[in-house]
């Protein structure tokens, strides 16, 4: 990531986003886009304003997330009725991919 940003991998025990948000803020690493515990959405606007243009001159401003920069790559829990272990995974969504590229200083097309 860029000099002022870090990508963090965490393992949550409770599955609640509040857990990661408040603990990261306490450690001095507020979650980007978190209006309560972190860097407010206005900060994402500033990143977008400072960002590069693509090679064809279009900005990627509309693809910067306006939400918490938080993603659950995988989830695992016991089904409440059957007790079967359930597992789900998801790739990083497009808006967070754009943000990651921008923070790494890459041109975004």
Short mmCIF file of N, CA and C in Angstrom, two decimals:
data_model
loop_
_atom_site.label_atom_id
_atom_site.label_comp_id
_atom_site.label_asym_id
_atom_site.label_seq_id
_atom_site.Cartn_x
_atom_site.Cartn_y
_atom_site.Cartn_z
N UNK A 1 0.84 -1.18 0.00
CA UNK A 1 0.00 0.00 0.00
C UNK A 1 0.88 1.24 0.00
N UNK A 2 0.24 2.38 -0.02
CA UNK A 2 0.99 3.64 0.02
C UNK A 2 1.62 3.86 1.37
N UNK A 3 2.42 4.93 1.47
CA UNK A 3 3.17 5.19 2.69
C UNK A 3 2.28 5.40 3.91
N UNK A 4 1.08 5.94 3.70
CA UNK A 4 0.21 6.23 4.82
C UNK A 4 -0.89 5.20 5.03
N UNK A 5 -0.81 4.08 4.33
CA UNK A 5 -1.88 3.08 4.40
C UNK A 5 -1.29 1.69 4.53
N UNK A 6 -2.05 0.83 5.16
CA UNK A 6 -1.65 -0.57 5.30
C UNK A 6 -2.85 -1.45 5.00
N UNK A 7 -2.58 -2.59 4.39
CA UNK A 7 -3.62 -3.61 4.26
C UNK A 7 -3.43 -4.57 5.42
N UNK A 8 -4.49 -4.84 6.13
CA UNK A 8 -4.42 -5.65 7.34
C UNK A 8 -5.30 -6.87 7.17
N UNK A 9 -4.78 -8.01 7.54
CA UNK A 9 -5.57 -9.24 7.57
C UNK A 9 -5.89 -9.54 9.04
N UNK A 10 -7.15 -9.73 9.33
CA UNK A 10 -7.58 -9.99 10.70
C UNK A 10 -8.47 -11.23 10.73
N UNK A 11 -8.46 -11.88 11.85
CA UNK A 11 -9.36 -13.01 12.07
C UNK A 11 -10.30 -12.61 13.21
N UNK A 12 -11.56 -12.45 12.88
CA UNK A 12 -12.54 -12.04 13.88
C UNK A 12 -13.11 -13.26 14.57
N UNK A 13 -13.31 -13.14 15.86
CA UNK A 13 -13.90 -14.23 16.63
C UNK A 13 -15.41 -14.11 16.71
N UNK A 14 -15.92 -12.87 16.73
CA UNK A 14 -17.35 -12.69 16.91
C UNK A 14 -18.09 -12.50 15.59
N UNK A 15 -17.36 -12.14 14.54
CA UNK A 15 -18.01 -11.87 13.27
C UNK A 15 -18.64 -10.51 13.19
N UNK A 16 -18.37 -9.64 14.13
CA UNK A 16 -18.98 -8.32 14.14
C UNK A 16 -17.98 -7.29 13.63
N UNK A 17 -18.42 -6.46 12.68
CA UNK A 17 -17.51 -5.45 12.13
C UNK A 17 -17.07 -4.46 13.19
N UNK A 18 -17.89 -4.22 14.20
CA UNK A 18 -17.51 -3.29 15.25
C UNK A 18 -16.21 -3.71 15.91
N UNK A 19 -16.00 -5.02 16.07
CA UNK A 19 -14.80 -5.54 16.71
C UNK A 19 -13.54 -5.05 16.00
N UNK A 20 -13.51 -5.19 14.70
CA UNK A 20 -12.31 -4.78 13.96
C UNK A 20 -12.21 -3.26 13.89
N UNK A 21 -13.32 -2.58 13.73
CA UNK A 21 -13.31 -1.13 13.61
C UNK A 21 -12.76 -0.46 14.86
N UNK A 22 -13.27 -0.83 16.01
CA UNK A 22 -12.86 -0.16 17.25
C UNK A 22 -11.43 -0.55 17.64
N UNK A 23 -11.05 -1.80 17.43
CA UNK A 23 -9.69 -2.22 17.81
C UNK A 23 -8.64 -1.58 16.91
N UNK A 24 -8.90 -1.51 15.62
CA UNK A 24 -7.93 -0.87 14.73
C UNK A 24 -7.80 0.61 15.03
N UNK A 25 -8.91 1.27 15.34
CA UNK A 25 -8.85 2.69 15.70
C UNK A 25 -8.03 2.87 16.97
N UNK A 26 -8.24 2.03 17.95
CA UNK A 26 -7.50 2.10 19.22
C UNK A 26 -6.00 1.93 19.00
N UNK A 27 -5.62 1.07 18.05
CA UNK A 27 -4.21 0.82 17.77
C UNK A 27 -3.58 1.90 16.88
N UNK A 28 -4.40 2.87 16.45
CA UNK A 28 -3.87 3.95 15.62
C UNK A 28 -3.94 3.67 14.13
N UNK A 29 -4.72 2.67 13.75
CA UNK A 29 -4.90 2.31 12.34
C UNK A 29 -6.38 2.35 11.99
N UNK A 30 -6.97 3.56 11.94
CA UNK A 30 -8.41 3.64 11.68
C UNK A 30 -8.76 3.11 10.30
N UNK A 31 -9.93 2.55 10.20
CA UNK A 31 -10.42 1.95 8.97
C UNK A 31 -10.83 3.05 8.00
N UNK A 32 -10.28 3.02 6.81
CA UNK A 32 -10.59 4.00 5.80
C UNK A 32 -12.07 3.94 5.44
N UNK A 33 -12.72 5.09 5.45
CA UNK A 33 -14.13 5.17 5.10
C UNK A 33 -15.09 4.93 6.25
N UNK A 34 -14.58 4.68 7.44
CA UNK A 34 -15.44 4.47 8.60
C UNK A 34 -15.77 5.82 9.23
N UNK A 35 -17.03 6.27 9.13
CA UNK A 35 -17.37 7.60 9.62
C UNK A 35 -17.35 7.74 11.14
N UNK A 36 -17.37 6.63 11.86
CA UNK A 36 -17.41 6.72 13.33
C UNK A 36 -16.05 6.48 13.97
N UNK A 37 -15.35 5.44 13.56
CA UNK A 37 -14.09 5.08 14.19
C UNK A 37 -12.86 5.35 13.33
N UNK A 38 -13.05 5.77 12.10
CA UNK A 38 -11.89 5.86 11.23
C UNK A 38 -11.84 7.12 10.41
N UNK A 39 -11.16 7.00 9.29
CA UNK A 39 -11.06 8.09 8.35
C UNK A 39 -12.41 8.22 7.65
N UNK A 40 -13.04 9.37 7.77
CA UNK A 40 -14.39 9.59 7.26
C UNK A 40 -14.44 9.50 5.74
N UNK A 41 -15.63 9.27 5.18
CA UNK A 41 -15.78 9.19 3.72
C UNK A 41 -15.23 10.39 2.98
N UNK A 42 -15.21 11.58 3.61
CA UNK A 42 -14.65 12.76 2.94
C UNK A 42 -13.18 12.53 2.59
N UNK A 43 -12.50 11.71 3.37
CA UNK A 43 -11.11 11.40 3.08
C UNK A 43 -10.98 10.63 1.77
N UNK A 44 -11.95 9.76 1.49
CA UNK A 44 -11.95 9.05 0.21
C UNK A 44 -12.12 10.04 -0.94
N UNK A 45 -12.91 11.08 -0.74
CA UNK A 45 -13.06 12.11 -1.77
C UNK A 45 -11.73 12.80 -2.03
N UNK A 46 -10.96 13.04 -0.98
CA UNK A 46 -9.65 13.68 -1.16
C UNK A 46 -8.70 12.77 -1.92
N UNK A 47 -8.72 11.48 -1.62
CA UNK A 47 -7.89 10.53 -2.37
C UNK A 47 -8.26 10.59 -3.85
N UNK A 48 -9.55 10.58 -4.12
CA UNK A 48 -10.01 10.63 -5.50
C UNK A 48 -9.59 11.92 -6.19
N UNK A 49 -9.67 13.03 -5.48
CA UNK A 49 -9.30 14.32 -6.06
C UNK A 49 -7.82 14.36 -6.40
N UNK A 50 -7.00 13.68 -5.64
CA UNK A 50 -5.56 13.67 -5.87
C UNK A 50 -5.11 12.58 -6.84
N UNK A 51 -6.03 11.77 -7.28
CA UNK A 51 -5.67 10.58 -8.05
C UNK A 51 -5.30 10.89 -9.49
N UNK A 52 -4.69 9.91 -10.11
CA UNK A 52 -4.29 10.01 -11.51
C UNK A 52 -5.48 9.81 -12.44
N UNK A 53 -5.30 10.27 -13.67
CA UNK A 53 -6.27 10.00 -14.72
C UNK A 53 -5.85 8.74 -15.46
N UNK A 54 -6.79 8.07 -16.04
CA UNK A 54 -6.44 6.90 -16.85
C UNK A 54 -5.81 7.38 -18.15
N UNK A 55 -5.27 6.47 -18.92
CA UNK A 55 -4.59 6.82 -20.16
C UNK A 55 -5.53 7.45 -21.18
N UNK A 56 -6.83 7.21 -21.07
CA UNK A 56 -7.78 7.79 -22.01
C UNK A 56 -8.41 9.06 -21.44
N UNK A 57 -7.92 9.52 -20.31
CA UNK A 57 -8.38 10.78 -19.75
C UNK A 57 -9.63 10.72 -18.92
N UNK A 58 -10.12 9.53 -18.62
CA UNK A 58 -11.30 9.40 -17.77
C UNK A 58 -10.87 9.23 -16.33
N UNK A 59 -11.58 9.86 -15.41
CA UNK A 59 -11.23 9.65 -14.01
C UNK A 59 -11.94 8.41 -13.51
N UNK A 60 -11.42 7.83 -12.47
CA UNK A 60 -12.03 6.66 -11.85
C UNK A 60 -12.74 7.06 -10.57
N UNK A 61 -12.99 8.37 -10.43
CA UNK A 61 -13.61 8.90 -9.23
C UNK A 61 -14.88 8.15 -8.84
N UNK A 62 -15.73 7.83 -9.80
CA UNK A 62 -16.98 7.16 -9.51
C UNK A 62 -16.81 5.74 -9.02
N UNK A 63 -15.60 5.20 -9.11
CA UNK A 63 -15.38 3.83 -8.67
C UNK A 63 -14.68 3.73 -7.33
N UNK A 64 -14.39 4.87 -6.70
CA UNK A 64 -13.81 4.85 -5.36
C UNK A 64 -14.94 4.53 -4.37
N UNK A 65 -14.70 3.66 -3.41
CA UNK A 65 -15.78 3.30 -2.48
C UNK A 65 -16.20 4.49 -1.61
N UNK A 66 -17.46 4.53 -1.29
CA UNK A 66 -17.99 5.54 -0.37
C UNK A 66 -18.44 4.85 0.91
N UNK A 67 -17.83 3.74 1.20
CA UNK A 67 -18.18 2.92 2.35
C UNK A 67 -16.91 2.54 3.09
N UNK A 68 -17.05 1.79 4.14
CA UNK A 68 -15.88 1.30 4.87
C UNK A 68 -15.06 0.41 3.96
N UNK A 69 -13.76 0.60 4.00
CA UNK A 69 -12.86 -0.24 3.22
C UNK A 69 -12.60 -1.53 4.01
N UNK A 70 -13.63 -2.34 4.06
CA UNK A 70 -13.61 -3.57 4.86
C UNK A 70 -14.24 -4.67 4.03
N UNK A 71 -13.57 -5.83 3.98
CA UNK A 71 -14.06 -6.93 3.17
C UNK A 71 -13.82 -8.25 3.90
N UNK A 72 -14.83 -9.10 3.92
CA UNK A 72 -14.69 -10.43 4.48
C UNK A 72 -14.35 -11.39 3.34
N UNK A 73 -13.10 -11.81 3.26
CA UNK A 73 -12.68 -12.73 2.21
C UNK A 73 -13.29 -14.11 2.41
N UNK A 74 -13.49 -14.47 3.67
CA UNK A 74 -14.12 -15.77 3.94
C UNK A 74 -14.90 -15.70 5.25
N UNK A 75 -15.94 -16.50 5.29
CA UNK A 75 -16.78 -16.63 6.48
C UNK A 75 -16.97 -18.10 6.78
N UNK A 76 -17.02 -18.43 8.06
CA UNK A 76 -17.27 -19.80 8.47
C UNK A 76 -18.11 -19.76 9.74
N UNK A 77 -19.17 -20.53 9.75
CA UNK A 77 -20.03 -20.59 10.94
C UNK A 77 -20.84 -21.87 10.90
N UNK A 78 -21.43 -22.19 12.04
CA UNK A 78 -22.30 -23.36 12.13
C UNK A 78 -23.72 -22.96 11.77
N UNK A 79 -24.35 -23.75 10.94
CA UNK A 79 -25.74 -23.48 10.56
C UNK A 79 -26.60 -23.57 11.82
N UNK A 80 -27.47 -22.58 12.05
CA UNK A 80 -28.23 -22.55 13.31
C UNK A 80 -29.22 -23.70 13.47
N UNK A 81 -29.68 -24.31 12.39
CA UNK A 81 -30.65 -25.39 12.49
C UNK A 81 -30.00 -26.76 12.40
N UNK A 82 -29.14 -26.95 11.39
CA UNK A 82 -28.55 -28.27 11.16
C UNK A 82 -27.26 -28.50 11.91
N UNK A 83 -26.60 -27.41 12.30
CA UNK A 83 -25.30 -27.55 12.96
C UNK A 83 -24.16 -27.81 11.99
N UNK A 84 -24.47 -27.89 10.69
CA UNK A 84 -23.43 -28.12 9.69
C UNK A 84 -22.52 -26.89 9.59
N UNK A 85 -21.25 -27.16 9.36
CA UNK A 85 -20.32 -26.06 9.18
C UNK A 85 -20.51 -25.46 7.79
N UNK A 86 -20.70 -24.16 7.73
CA UNK A 86 -20.92 -23.44 6.47
C UNK A 86 -19.66 -22.61 6.19
N UNK A 87 -19.21 -22.61 4.94
CA UNK A 87 -18.05 -21.82 4.53
C UNK A 87 -18.39 -21.06 3.26
N UNK A 88 -17.99 -19.80 3.24
CA UNK A 88 -18.21 -18.95 2.09
C UNK A 88 -16.96 -18.12 1.86
N UNK A 89 -16.69 -17.79 0.60
CA UNK A 89 -15.57 -16.91 0.29
C UNK A 89 -15.97 -15.97 -0.84
N UNK A 90 -15.29 -14.84 -0.89
CA UNK A 90 -15.59 -13.84 -1.92
C UNK A 90 -14.31 -13.08 -2.27
N UNK A 91 -14.15 -12.80 -3.54
CA UNK A 91 -13.03 -12.00 -4.01
C UNK A 91 -13.22 -10.55 -3.57
N UNK A 92 -12.15 -9.80 -3.59
CA UNK A 92 -12.22 -8.38 -3.29
C UNK A 92 -13.12 -7.70 -4.31
N UNK A 93 -14.12 -6.92 -3.87
CA UNK A 93 -15.04 -6.29 -4.82
C UNK A 93 -14.33 -5.21 -5.65
N UNK A 94 -14.90 -4.88 -6.81
CA UNK A 94 -14.25 -3.93 -7.73
C UNK A 94 -13.90 -2.58 -7.10
N UNK A 95 -14.78 -2.02 -6.27
CA UNK A 95 -14.46 -0.70 -5.70
C UNK A 95 -13.24 -0.77 -4.78
N UNK A 96 -13.08 -1.86 -4.04
CA UNK A 96 -11.91 -1.98 -3.18
C UNK A 96 -10.66 -2.33 -3.98
N UNK A 97 -10.82 -3.00 -5.13
CA UNK A 97 -9.67 -3.23 -6.01
C UNK A 97 -9.14 -1.91 -6.55
N UNK A 98 -10.06 -1.03 -6.96
CA UNK A 98 -9.66 0.29 -7.45
C UNK A 98 -8.94 1.05 -6.35
N UNK A 99 -9.51 1.07 -5.16
CA UNK A 99 -8.89 1.76 -4.03
C UNK A 99 -7.50 1.21 -3.74
N UNK A 100 -7.35 -0.10 -3.75
CA UNK A 100 -6.06 -0.73 -3.52
C UNK A 100 -5.04 -0.29 -4.57
N UNK A 101 -5.45 -0.29 -5.83
CA UNK A 101 -4.56 0.13 -6.90
C UNK A 101 -4.15 1.60 -6.74
N UNK A 102 -5.10 2.45 -6.40
CA UNK A 102 -4.82 3.87 -6.23
C UNK A 102 -3.84 4.09 -5.10
N UNK A 103 -4.05 3.41 -3.98
CA UNK A 103 -3.18 3.59 -2.83
C UNK A 103 -1.78 3.04 -3.08
N UNK A 104 -1.66 2.13 -4.02
CA UNK A 104 -0.36 1.62 -4.40
C UNK A 104 0.31 2.47 -5.47
N UNK A 105 -0.41 3.52 -5.91
CA UNK A 105 0.15 4.42 -6.91
C UNK A 105 0.05 3.92 -8.33
N UNK A 106 -0.84 2.96 -8.57
CA UNK A 106 -1.00 2.42 -9.91
C UNK A 106 -2.03 3.22 -10.68
N UNK A 107 -1.81 3.35 -11.97
CA UNK A 107 -2.82 3.98 -12.82
C UNK A 107 -4.01 3.05 -12.92
N UNK A 108 -5.18 3.58 -12.81
CA UNK A 108 -6.40 2.77 -12.85
C UNK A 108 -7.12 3.07 -14.13
N UNK A 109 -7.44 2.00 -14.90
CA UNK A 109 -8.11 2.17 -16.18
C UNK A 109 -9.55 1.86 -16.12
#
